[in-house]
Coordinates of C-alpha atoms in Angstrom, one line a residue:
M1483 CA -52.3 -56.5 -88.1
T1484 CA -48.7 -57.3 -87.9
P1485 CA -47.7 -59.2 -84.8
L1486 CA -45.0 -57.8 -82.4
T1487 CA -41.6 -59.0 -83.0
N1488 CA -39.0 -59.6 -80.1
V1489 CA -35.9 -57.8 -81.2
S1490 CA -32.8 -58.5 -79.1
R1491 CA -29.1 -57.1 -79.1
P1492 CA -26.4 -59.4 -80.3
L1493 CA -24.6 -61.1 -77.5
S1494 CA -21.3 -59.7 -78.6
A1495 CA -22.3 -56.1 -77.4
R1496 CA -22.9 -57.0 -73.7
P1497 CA -19.2 -57.3 -72.6
L1498 CA -18.4 -53.8 -74.0
T1499 CA -21.3 -52.3 -71.9
L1500 CA -20.0 -54.0 -68.6
L1501 CA -16.5 -52.7 -69.3
L1502 CA -17.7 -49.1 -69.6
L1503 CA -19.6 -49.4 -66.3
L1504 CA -16.6 -50.7 -64.4
I1505 CA -14.4 -47.9 -65.7
G1506 CA -16.9 -45.3 -64.5
V1507 CA -17.0 -46.8 -61.0
F1508 CA -13.2 -46.9 -60.6
T1509 CA -12.9 -43.2 -61.8
L1510 CA -15.6 -42.0 -59.3
G1511 CA -13.8 -43.8 -56.4
A1512 CA -10.5 -42.2 -57.2
C1513 CA -12.1 -38.7 -57.3
N1514 CA -13.7 -39.3 -53.9
R1515 CA -10.4 -40.4 -52.3
G1516 CA -8.6 -37.3 -53.6
D1517 CA -11.3 -35.0 -52.0
A1518 CA -10.8 -36.7 -48.6
E1519 CA -7.1 -35.9 -48.4
P1520 CA -6.4 -33.2 -45.8
S1521 CA -5.2 -29.9 -47.0
E1522 CA -2.2 -28.2 -45.5
G1523 CA -2.2 -24.6 -44.2
A1524 CA 0.3 -21.8 -44.8
E1525 CA 2.5 -23.1 -42.0
G1526 CA 2.5 -26.7 -43.3
A1527 CA 0.2 -27.9 -40.5
P1528 CA -3.0 -29.9 -41.4
A1529 CA -6.2 -27.9 -41.3
T1530 CA -8.2 -28.7 -38.2
A1531 CA -11.8 -28.7 -37.2
E1532 CA -13.7 -25.5 -36.4
G1533 CA -11.8 -23.4 -33.8
G1534 CA -8.4 -24.7 -35.0
E1535 CA -8.3 -27.8 -32.7
S1536 CA -8.3 -31.4 -34.0
A1537 CA -10.8 -33.8 -32.7
A1538 CA -8.3 -36.4 -31.7
G1539 CA -4.6 -36.6 -30.8
D1540 CA -4.5 -33.0 -29.2
D1541 CA -2.0 -32.9 -26.4
H1542 CA -3.6 -29.7 -24.9
A1543 CA -7.3 -30.8 -25.1
G1544 CA -9.4 -28.7 -22.7
E1545 CA -6.9 -25.7 -22.6
E1546 CA -7.4 -22.3 -24.2
V1547 CA -5.6 -22.4 -27.5
V1548 CA -5.4 -20.0 -30.5
V1549 CA -4.4 -21.3 -34.0
L1550 CA -3.6 -18.8 -36.8
D1551 CA -2.6 -19.4 -40.3
T1552 CA 0.1 -17.4 -42.1
T1553 CA -2.3 -14.6 -43.0
G1554 CA -3.6 -14.3 -39.4
L1555 CA 0.0 -14.2 -38.1
R1556 CA 0.8 -11.4 -40.5
L1557 CA -2.3 -9.3 -39.9
G1558 CA -2.0 -9.7 -36.1
G1559 CA 1.6 -8.6 -36.1
I1560 CA 2.6 -11.7 -34.1
E1561 CA 6.2 -11.7 -33.0
V1562 CA 7.8 -14.3 -30.8
G1563 CA 10.8 -13.4 -28.7
T1564 CA 12.8 -14.6 -25.6
V1565 CA 12.1 -13.5 -22.0
E1566 CA 14.9 -11.3 -20.8
S1567 CA 16.5 -11.3 -17.4
I1568 CA 18.0 -8.7 -15.1
T1569 CA 20.1 -9.1 -12.0
T1570 CA 19.8 -6.3 -9.4
S1571 CA 21.1 -5.6 -6.0
G1572 CA 18.0 -3.6 -5.2
L1573 CA 14.8 -5.1 -3.9
P1574 CA 11.7 -3.2 -5.1
V1575 CA 8.9 -2.8 -2.6
T1576 CA 5.9 -0.5 -2.1
G1577 CA 4.6 1.4 0.9
A1578 CA 2.9 4.4 2.3
I1579 CA 4.4 7.5 3.9
T1580 CA 3.2 8.4 7.4
Y1581 CA 4.1 10.5 10.4
D1582 CA 7.0 9.6 12.6
A1583 CA 5.1 8.4 15.7
N1584 CA 7.7 10.0 17.9
L1585 CA 7.1 13.4 16.3
V1586 CA 3.3 13.7 16.3
S1587 CA 1.0 14.7 19.1
H1588 CA -2.8 14.9 19.4
V1589 CA -3.4 17.9 21.6
G1590 CA -6.4 18.3 23.8
S1591 CA -7.6 19.8 27.1
R1592 CA -6.9 18.0 30.3
T1593 CA -10.1 19.2 31.8
N1594 CA -13.6 20.1 30.6
G1595 CA -14.0 23.7 29.4
R1596 CA -15.3 26.1 26.9
I1597 CA -13.1 27.3 24.0
V1598 CA -12.9 31.1 24.2
A1599 CA -10.2 31.7 21.6
V1600 CA -8.4 29.8 18.8
R1601 CA -4.9 31.1 18.1
A1602 CA -3.6 28.5 15.6
D1603 CA -5.0 27.5 12.3
L1604 CA -4.5 24.5 10.1
G1605 CA -1.1 24.5 8.5
A1606 CA 0.4 26.9 11.0
R1607 CA 4.0 26.5 12.0
V1608 CA 4.2 26.6 15.8
R1609 CA 7.0 26.6 18.4
R1610 CA 7.2 24.6 21.6
G1611 CA 4.9 26.0 24.3
Q1612 CA 3.0 28.3 21.9
V1613 CA -0.7 28.7 22.8
L1614 CA -3.0 27.0 20.3
A1615 CA -6.3 27.8 22.0
V1616 CA -7.7 29.4 25.2
L1617 CA -10.2 27.6 27.3
E1618 CA -12.3 28.6 30.3
S1619 CA -12.8 26.0 33.1
P1620 CA -14.5 26.1 36.5
D1621 CA -12.0 23.6 37.8
V1622 CA -9.1 25.8 36.9
G1623 CA -10.8 28.8 38.5
Q1624 CA -11.3 26.8 41.8
L1625 CA -7.7 25.6 41.9
R1626 CA -6.3 29.1 41.3
A1627 CA -8.4 30.4 44.1
E1628 CA -6.9 27.7 46.4
E1629 CA -3.5 28.6 45.1
R1630 CA -3.9 32.3 45.9
E1631 CA -5.2 31.4 49.4
A1632 CA -2.3 29.0 50.0
E1633 CA 0.2 31.7 48.9
Q1634 CA -1.2 34.2 51.4
L1635 CA -1.2 31.6 54.2
V1636 CA 2.4 30.7 53.5
E1637 CA 3.3 34.4 53.7
I1638 CA 1.6 34.8 57.1
A1639 CA 3.1 31.6 58.4
R1640 CA 6.5 32.6 57.3
E1641 CA 6.3 36.0 59.1
N1642 CA 5.0 34.2 62.3
Y1643 CA 7.8 31.7 62.2
A1644 CA 10.4 34.5 61.8
R1645 CA 8.9 36.4 64.8
E1646 CA 9.0 33.2 66.9
Q1647 CA 12.6 32.7 66.0
R1648 CA 13.5 36.3 67.2
L1649 CA 11.5 35.8 70.5
A1650 CA 13.2 32.4 71.1
E1651 CA 16.6 34.0 70.7
Q1652 CA 15.6 36.6 73.3
G1653 CA 14.3 33.9 75.6
I1654 CA 10.8 35.3 75.5
S1655 CA 9.1 32.5 73.5
S1656 CA 9.3 28.8 74.3
R1657 CA 10.7 26.2 72.0
K1658 CA 7.2 24.6 71.7
E1659 CA 5.8 27.9 70.3
L1660 CA 8.7 28.0 67.8
L1661 CA 8.1 24.4 66.6
D1662 CA 4.3 25.1 66.3
A1663 CA 5.0 28.1 64.0
E1664 CA 7.4 26.1 61.9
A1665 CA 4.9 23.2 61.5
Q1666 CA 2.2 25.6 60.4
L1667 CA 4.5 27.1 57.8
R1668 CA 5.3 23.7 56.4
R1669 CA 1.6 22.8 56.2
N1670 CA 0.8 26.0 54.3
E1671 CA 3.7 25.4 51.9
A1672 CA 2.5 21.9 51.3
A1673 CA -1.0 23.2 50.5
L1674 CA 0.5 25.7 48.0
E1675 CA 2.6 23.0 46.3
S1676 CA -0.5 20.8 46.0
A1677 CA -2.5 23.6 44.3
E1678 CA 0.4 24.3 42.0
A1679 CA 0.8 20.6 41.1
R1680 CA -2.9 20.2 40.4
L1681 CA -2.9 23.2 38.1
G1682 CA 0.2 21.9 36.3
A1683 CA -1.5 18.5 35.8
L1684 CA -4.4 20.3 34.1
G1685 CA -2.0 22.2 31.9
A1686 CA -3.1 25.5 33.4
G1687 CA -0.1 26.8 35.3
H1688 CA 0.0 30.1 37.0
G1689 CA -2.5 32.8 36.2
T1690 CA -5.7 34.5 37.3
G1691 CA -9.3 33.6 36.7
S1692 CA -10.5 30.4 35.1
E1693 CA -8.9 30.7 31.6
F1694 CA -5.9 28.7 30.5
G1695 CA -4.1 27.9 27.3
V1696 CA -3.7 24.6 25.4
V1697 CA -0.1 24.7 24.1
A1698 CA 2.1 22.9 21.5
P1699 CA 4.2 20.2 23.0
F1700 CA 7.0 20.8 20.5
A1701 CA 7.8 22.8 17.4
G1702 CA 6.0 21.6 14.3
T1703 CA 3.0 22.1 12.0
V1704 CA -0.7 22.0 12.8
V1705 CA -1.8 19.2 10.5
A1706 CA -5.4 18.9 11.9
R1707 CA -7.6 21.4 13.8
D1708 CA -10.9 20.4 15.5
A1709 CA -11.3 23.3 17.8
S1710 CA -14.1 25.8 17.2
L1711 CA -14.8 29.0 19.1
G1712 CA -17.5 28.7 21.8
E1713 CA -17.6 24.9 21.8
M1714 CA -17.3 22.8 24.9
A1715 CA -14.3 20.6 25.0
E1716 CA -14.0 17.4 27.0
R1717 CA -10.9 15.7 28.2
T1718 CA -11.2 13.0 25.6
D1719 CA -11.4 15.5 22.7
T1720 CA -8.5 16.1 20.3
L1721 CA -8.4 19.8 19.5
F1722 CA -5.2 20.0 17.4
T1723 CA -2.7 17.5 15.8
V1724 CA 0.8 18.9 15.7
A1725 CA 3.5 17.0 13.8
D1726 CA 7.2 17.6 13.1
L1727 CA 7.4 16.8 9.4
S1728 CA 11.2 17.1 9.2
R1729 CA 11.4 13.4 9.6
L1730 CA 8.8 10.8 8.3
W1731 CA 8.3 7.1 8.3
I1732 CA 7.5 4.8 5.3
E1733 CA 5.7 1.5 6.2
L1734 CA 6.8 -1.2 3.7
D1735 CA 5.4 -4.7 3.1
I1736 CA 8.2 -7.3 2.7
F1737 CA 7.2 -10.5 1.1
E1738 CA 8.1 -13.7 2.9
R1739 CA 10.4 -14.9 0.1
D1740 CA 12.5 -11.7 0.4
L1741 CA 12.7 -11.5 4.2
A1742 CA 16.1 -13.2 4.4
R1743 CA 17.6 -10.4 2.3
V1744 CA 16.4 -7.5 4.4
R1745 CA 17.9 -6.3 7.7
V1746 CA 17.8 -3.2 9.9
G1747 CA 20.2 -0.5 8.8
Q1748 CA 20.0 -1.1 5.0
S1749 CA 19.8 2.0 2.8
V1750 CA 16.6 2.6 0.9
A1751 CA 16.0 4.8 -2.2
V1752 CA 12.4 6.2 -2.2
T1753 CA 10.5 7.6 -5.2
T1754 CA 7.0 9.0 -5.5
T1755 CA 4.6 9.8 -8.2
A1756 CA 4.6 13.5 -7.2
Y1757 CA 8.3 13.9 -7.9
P1758 CA 9.3 11.7 -10.9
G1759 CA 13.0 11.3 -11.3
R1760 CA 13.7 12.5 -7.8
T1761 CA 15.0 10.0 -5.2
F1762 CA 14.8 10.4 -1.4
P1763 CA 17.3 8.5 0.8
G1764 CA 16.2 6.6 3.9
R1765 CA 17.2 3.7 6.2
I1766 CA 15.4 0.7 7.6
V1767 CA 15.0 1.1 11.4
Y1768 CA 12.5 -1.7 12.2
I1769 CA 11.4 -5.1 10.9
G1770 CA 8.3 -6.6 12.3
D1771 CA 8.2 -9.9 14.2
V1772 CA 4.8 -11.1 12.9
L1773 CA 3.9 -12.3 9.4
D1774 CA 0.6 -11.2 7.9
A1775 CA -1.0 -14.6 7.1
A1776 CA -3.3 -13.2 4.4
K1777 CA -0.7 -11.2 2.5
R1778 CA 2.4 -13.3 3.4
T1779 CA 4.3 -10.1 4.2
V1780 CA 6.2 -8.6 7.1
R1781 CA 6.0 -4.9 8.0
A1782 CA 9.2 -2.9 7.8
R1783 CA 9.7 0.7 8.7
V1784 CA 12.0 3.2 6.9
E1785 CA 13.0 6.5 8.5
I1786 CA 13.5 9.2 6.0
P1787 CA 14.6 12.9 6.4
N1788 CA 12.2 15.5 5.0
P1789 CA 13.9 18.9 5.8
N1790 CA 12.1 20.7 2.9
G1791 CA 8.7 19.2 3.6
A1792 CA 8.4 17.8 0.0
L1793 CA 7.1 14.5 1.2
K1794 CA 3.6 14.4 2.6
P1795 CA 2.0 11.8 5.0
G1796 CA -0.4 9.6 3.0
M1797 CA 1.7 9.6 -0.2
F1798 CA 2.2 6.3 -2.0
A1799 CA 5.9 5.5 -2.4
T1800 CA 8.0 3.0 -4.2
A1801 CA 11.2 2.0 -2.4
T1802 CA 14.3 0.1 -3.5
I1803 CA 16.1 -1.6 -0.6
Q1804 CA 19.8 -1.9 -1.2
V1805 CA 20.2 -5.6 -0.3
G1806 CA 23.7 -6.0 -1.8
G1807 CA 25.0 -8.2 -4.6
G1808 CA 24.0 -11.7 -5.4
G1809 CA 20.3 -11.0 -6.1
P1810 CA 18.4 -13.5 -8.2
A1811 CA 17.9 -13.2 -11.9
L1812 CA 14.4 -11.8 -12.6
A1813 CA 12.3 -12.4 -15.7
V1814 CA 11.4 -9.2 -17.7
V1815 CA 8.9 -8.9 -20.5
P1816 CA 7.6 -6.0 -22.6
Q1817 CA 4.5 -4.3 -21.2
G1818 CA 2.6 -5.2 -24.4
A1819 CA 3.2 -8.9 -23.9
L1820 CA 0.9 -8.8 -20.9
Q1821 CA -2.9 -9.2 -21.4
E1822 CA -5.9 -9.6 -19.2
F1823 CA -8.0 -12.8 -19.7
E1824 CA -10.7 -14.1 -17.3
G1825 CA -9.4 -11.9 -14.5
R1826 CA -5.8 -13.0 -14.8
R1827 CA -2.6 -11.4 -16.2
V1828 CA -1.4 -13.7 -18.9
V1829 CA 1.3 -14.0 -21.6
F1830 CA 1.1 -16.1 -24.8
V1831 CA 3.6 -18.9 -25.5
P1832 CA 4.0 -20.8 -28.7
G1833 CA 2.3 -24.2 -28.8
D1834 CA 3.5 -27.6 -30.2
R1835 CA 2.2 -26.9 -33.7
P1836 CA 2.9 -24.1 -36.1
G1837 CA 0.6 -21.1 -35.6
E1838 CA -0.6 -22.4 -32.1
F1839 CA -0.4 -20.2 -29.0
R1840 CA -1.5 -20.8 -25.4
P1841 CA -2.0 -18.2 -22.6
I1842 CA -0.3 -18.9 -19.3
P1843 CA -0.9 -16.9 -16.1
V1844 CA 1.9 -14.9 -14.5
E1845 CA 2.5 -12.8 -11.3
V1846 CA 3.5 -9.3 -12.2
G1847 CA 6.0 -7.1 -10.3
E1848 CA 7.0 -3.5 -10.9
T1849 CA 7.4 -1.6 -14.2
I1850 CA 11.0 -0.6 -14.9
E1851 CA 12.7 1.5 -17.6
G1852 CA 12.0 0.7 -21.2
S1853 CA 8.3 -0.1 -20.5
R1854 CA 9.3 -3.5 -19.2
V1855 CA 7.6 -5.4 -16.4
I1856 CA 9.2 -7.8 -13.9
I1857 CA 7.6 -11.2 -13.7
L1858 CA 7.6 -12.6 -10.2
S1859 CA 6.4 -16.1 -11.1
G1860 CA 5.0 -18.1 -14.0
L1861 CA 7.9 -17.5 -16.5
A1862 CA 11.7 -18.2 -16.4
P1863 CA 14.3 -16.1 -18.2
G1864 CA 15.0 -17.6 -21.7
S1865 CA 11.4 -18.8 -22.3
R1866 CA 9.8 -18.0 -25.7
I1867 CA 6.7 -15.8 -25.6
V1868 CA 4.8 -13.5 -27.9
I1869 CA 6.3 -10.1 -27.5
A1870 CA 4.2 -8.3 -30.1
G1871 CA 0.6 -9.0 -31.2
A1872 CA -0.6 -10.4 -27.9
F1873 CA -3.7 -8.3 -28.0
A1874 CA -4.7 -9.9 -31.3
L1875 CA -4.3 -13.3 -29.7
R1876 CA -6.4 -12.3 -26.7
S1877 CA -9.1 -11.0 -29.0
E1878 CA -9.2 -14.3 -30.9
L1879 CA -9.4 -16.2 -27.7
S1880 CA -12.3 -14.1 -26.5
K1881 CA -14.1 -14.7 -29.8
G1882 CA -13.7 -18.4 -29.2
E1883 CA -15.1 -18.1 -25.7
I1884 CA -18.1 -16.2 -27.1
G1885 CA -18.7 -18.8 -29.8
E1886 CA -18.6 -21.7 -27.4
S1887 CA -21.0 -20.0 -25.0
G1888 CA -23.5 -19.3 -27.8
H1889 CA -23.1 -22.7 -29.5

């Protein structure tokens, strides 16, 4: 059997092997360093962690932020523009149309009675003194009986007094008898006047029997009717509401910040949804003395002619108060720039890095021509905002919120 022989490599081959191993190590390290270098996005900004936010060095950490690359900007139709401004001499406010309190009356009976006739219906035009309903009342019947008795007694007393005057002139009757006849006449006349006054206080006036009419206090329109045939009416009941609609009021809420610009006598242009493009002129006749602590507003009243009856009490109205020149510059944005997020109205503004956008809350005023909206606070004229594609940003922001809540 041949013994095993120890075969070894020549010493001259070992340095070559070590050299090859070192070259492989250096090559692998260089490849790893190249893979660790951050890549740049379409906008030249470094790619960030999931959600588009970097883990360190973020100036807006904790805020809602949307980051889009070039493709996302193009697909979302994102367009950045500048907030416009307008200067107006008109102060826009809102309010509600109501009755002129001096030209509305709640008509009822001044005594208890039963309704035996209804002579005016809802919407009827009535004149002053026109009978709206006929009632029957025992109190009125009693007073009219007393009135008739007083009238007869006055007639008798008057004849007796005239007779005593003739007798006194002839020297037949004494002066005392004449004075007694005159006193009786005056007492009967006072009783008649009392009965007539009590009938007048009940709104009954002259007549026979126990029936009397409930009448319109002035010319106007029956805007409410609560009288029904055969029902009992009490003194506290309102049977009809009559209003003169030829003049109305508009109650406006003036914000505290605008109060210094508003005064009694200023002209007001009123518009309503019912009549687009039509303006109704009015004038401020009253400004309240108390501030509503909750709304931070003061109530102002506008008096507005309504000869054709086009305006109706209860209508919602938009009014522009002509406050004169020198009004402040107001920020104006396109309607599409506004979005709803977490119960707030927001607009998106560019962030510090390319493709970054942040929502900021704003207070919104009225919509004006050109589908533009006045911004009362939160933005200044000249600010840069997203004027197109804001809906896409809001959608991306909502996705981020859903992802965080489900993570």
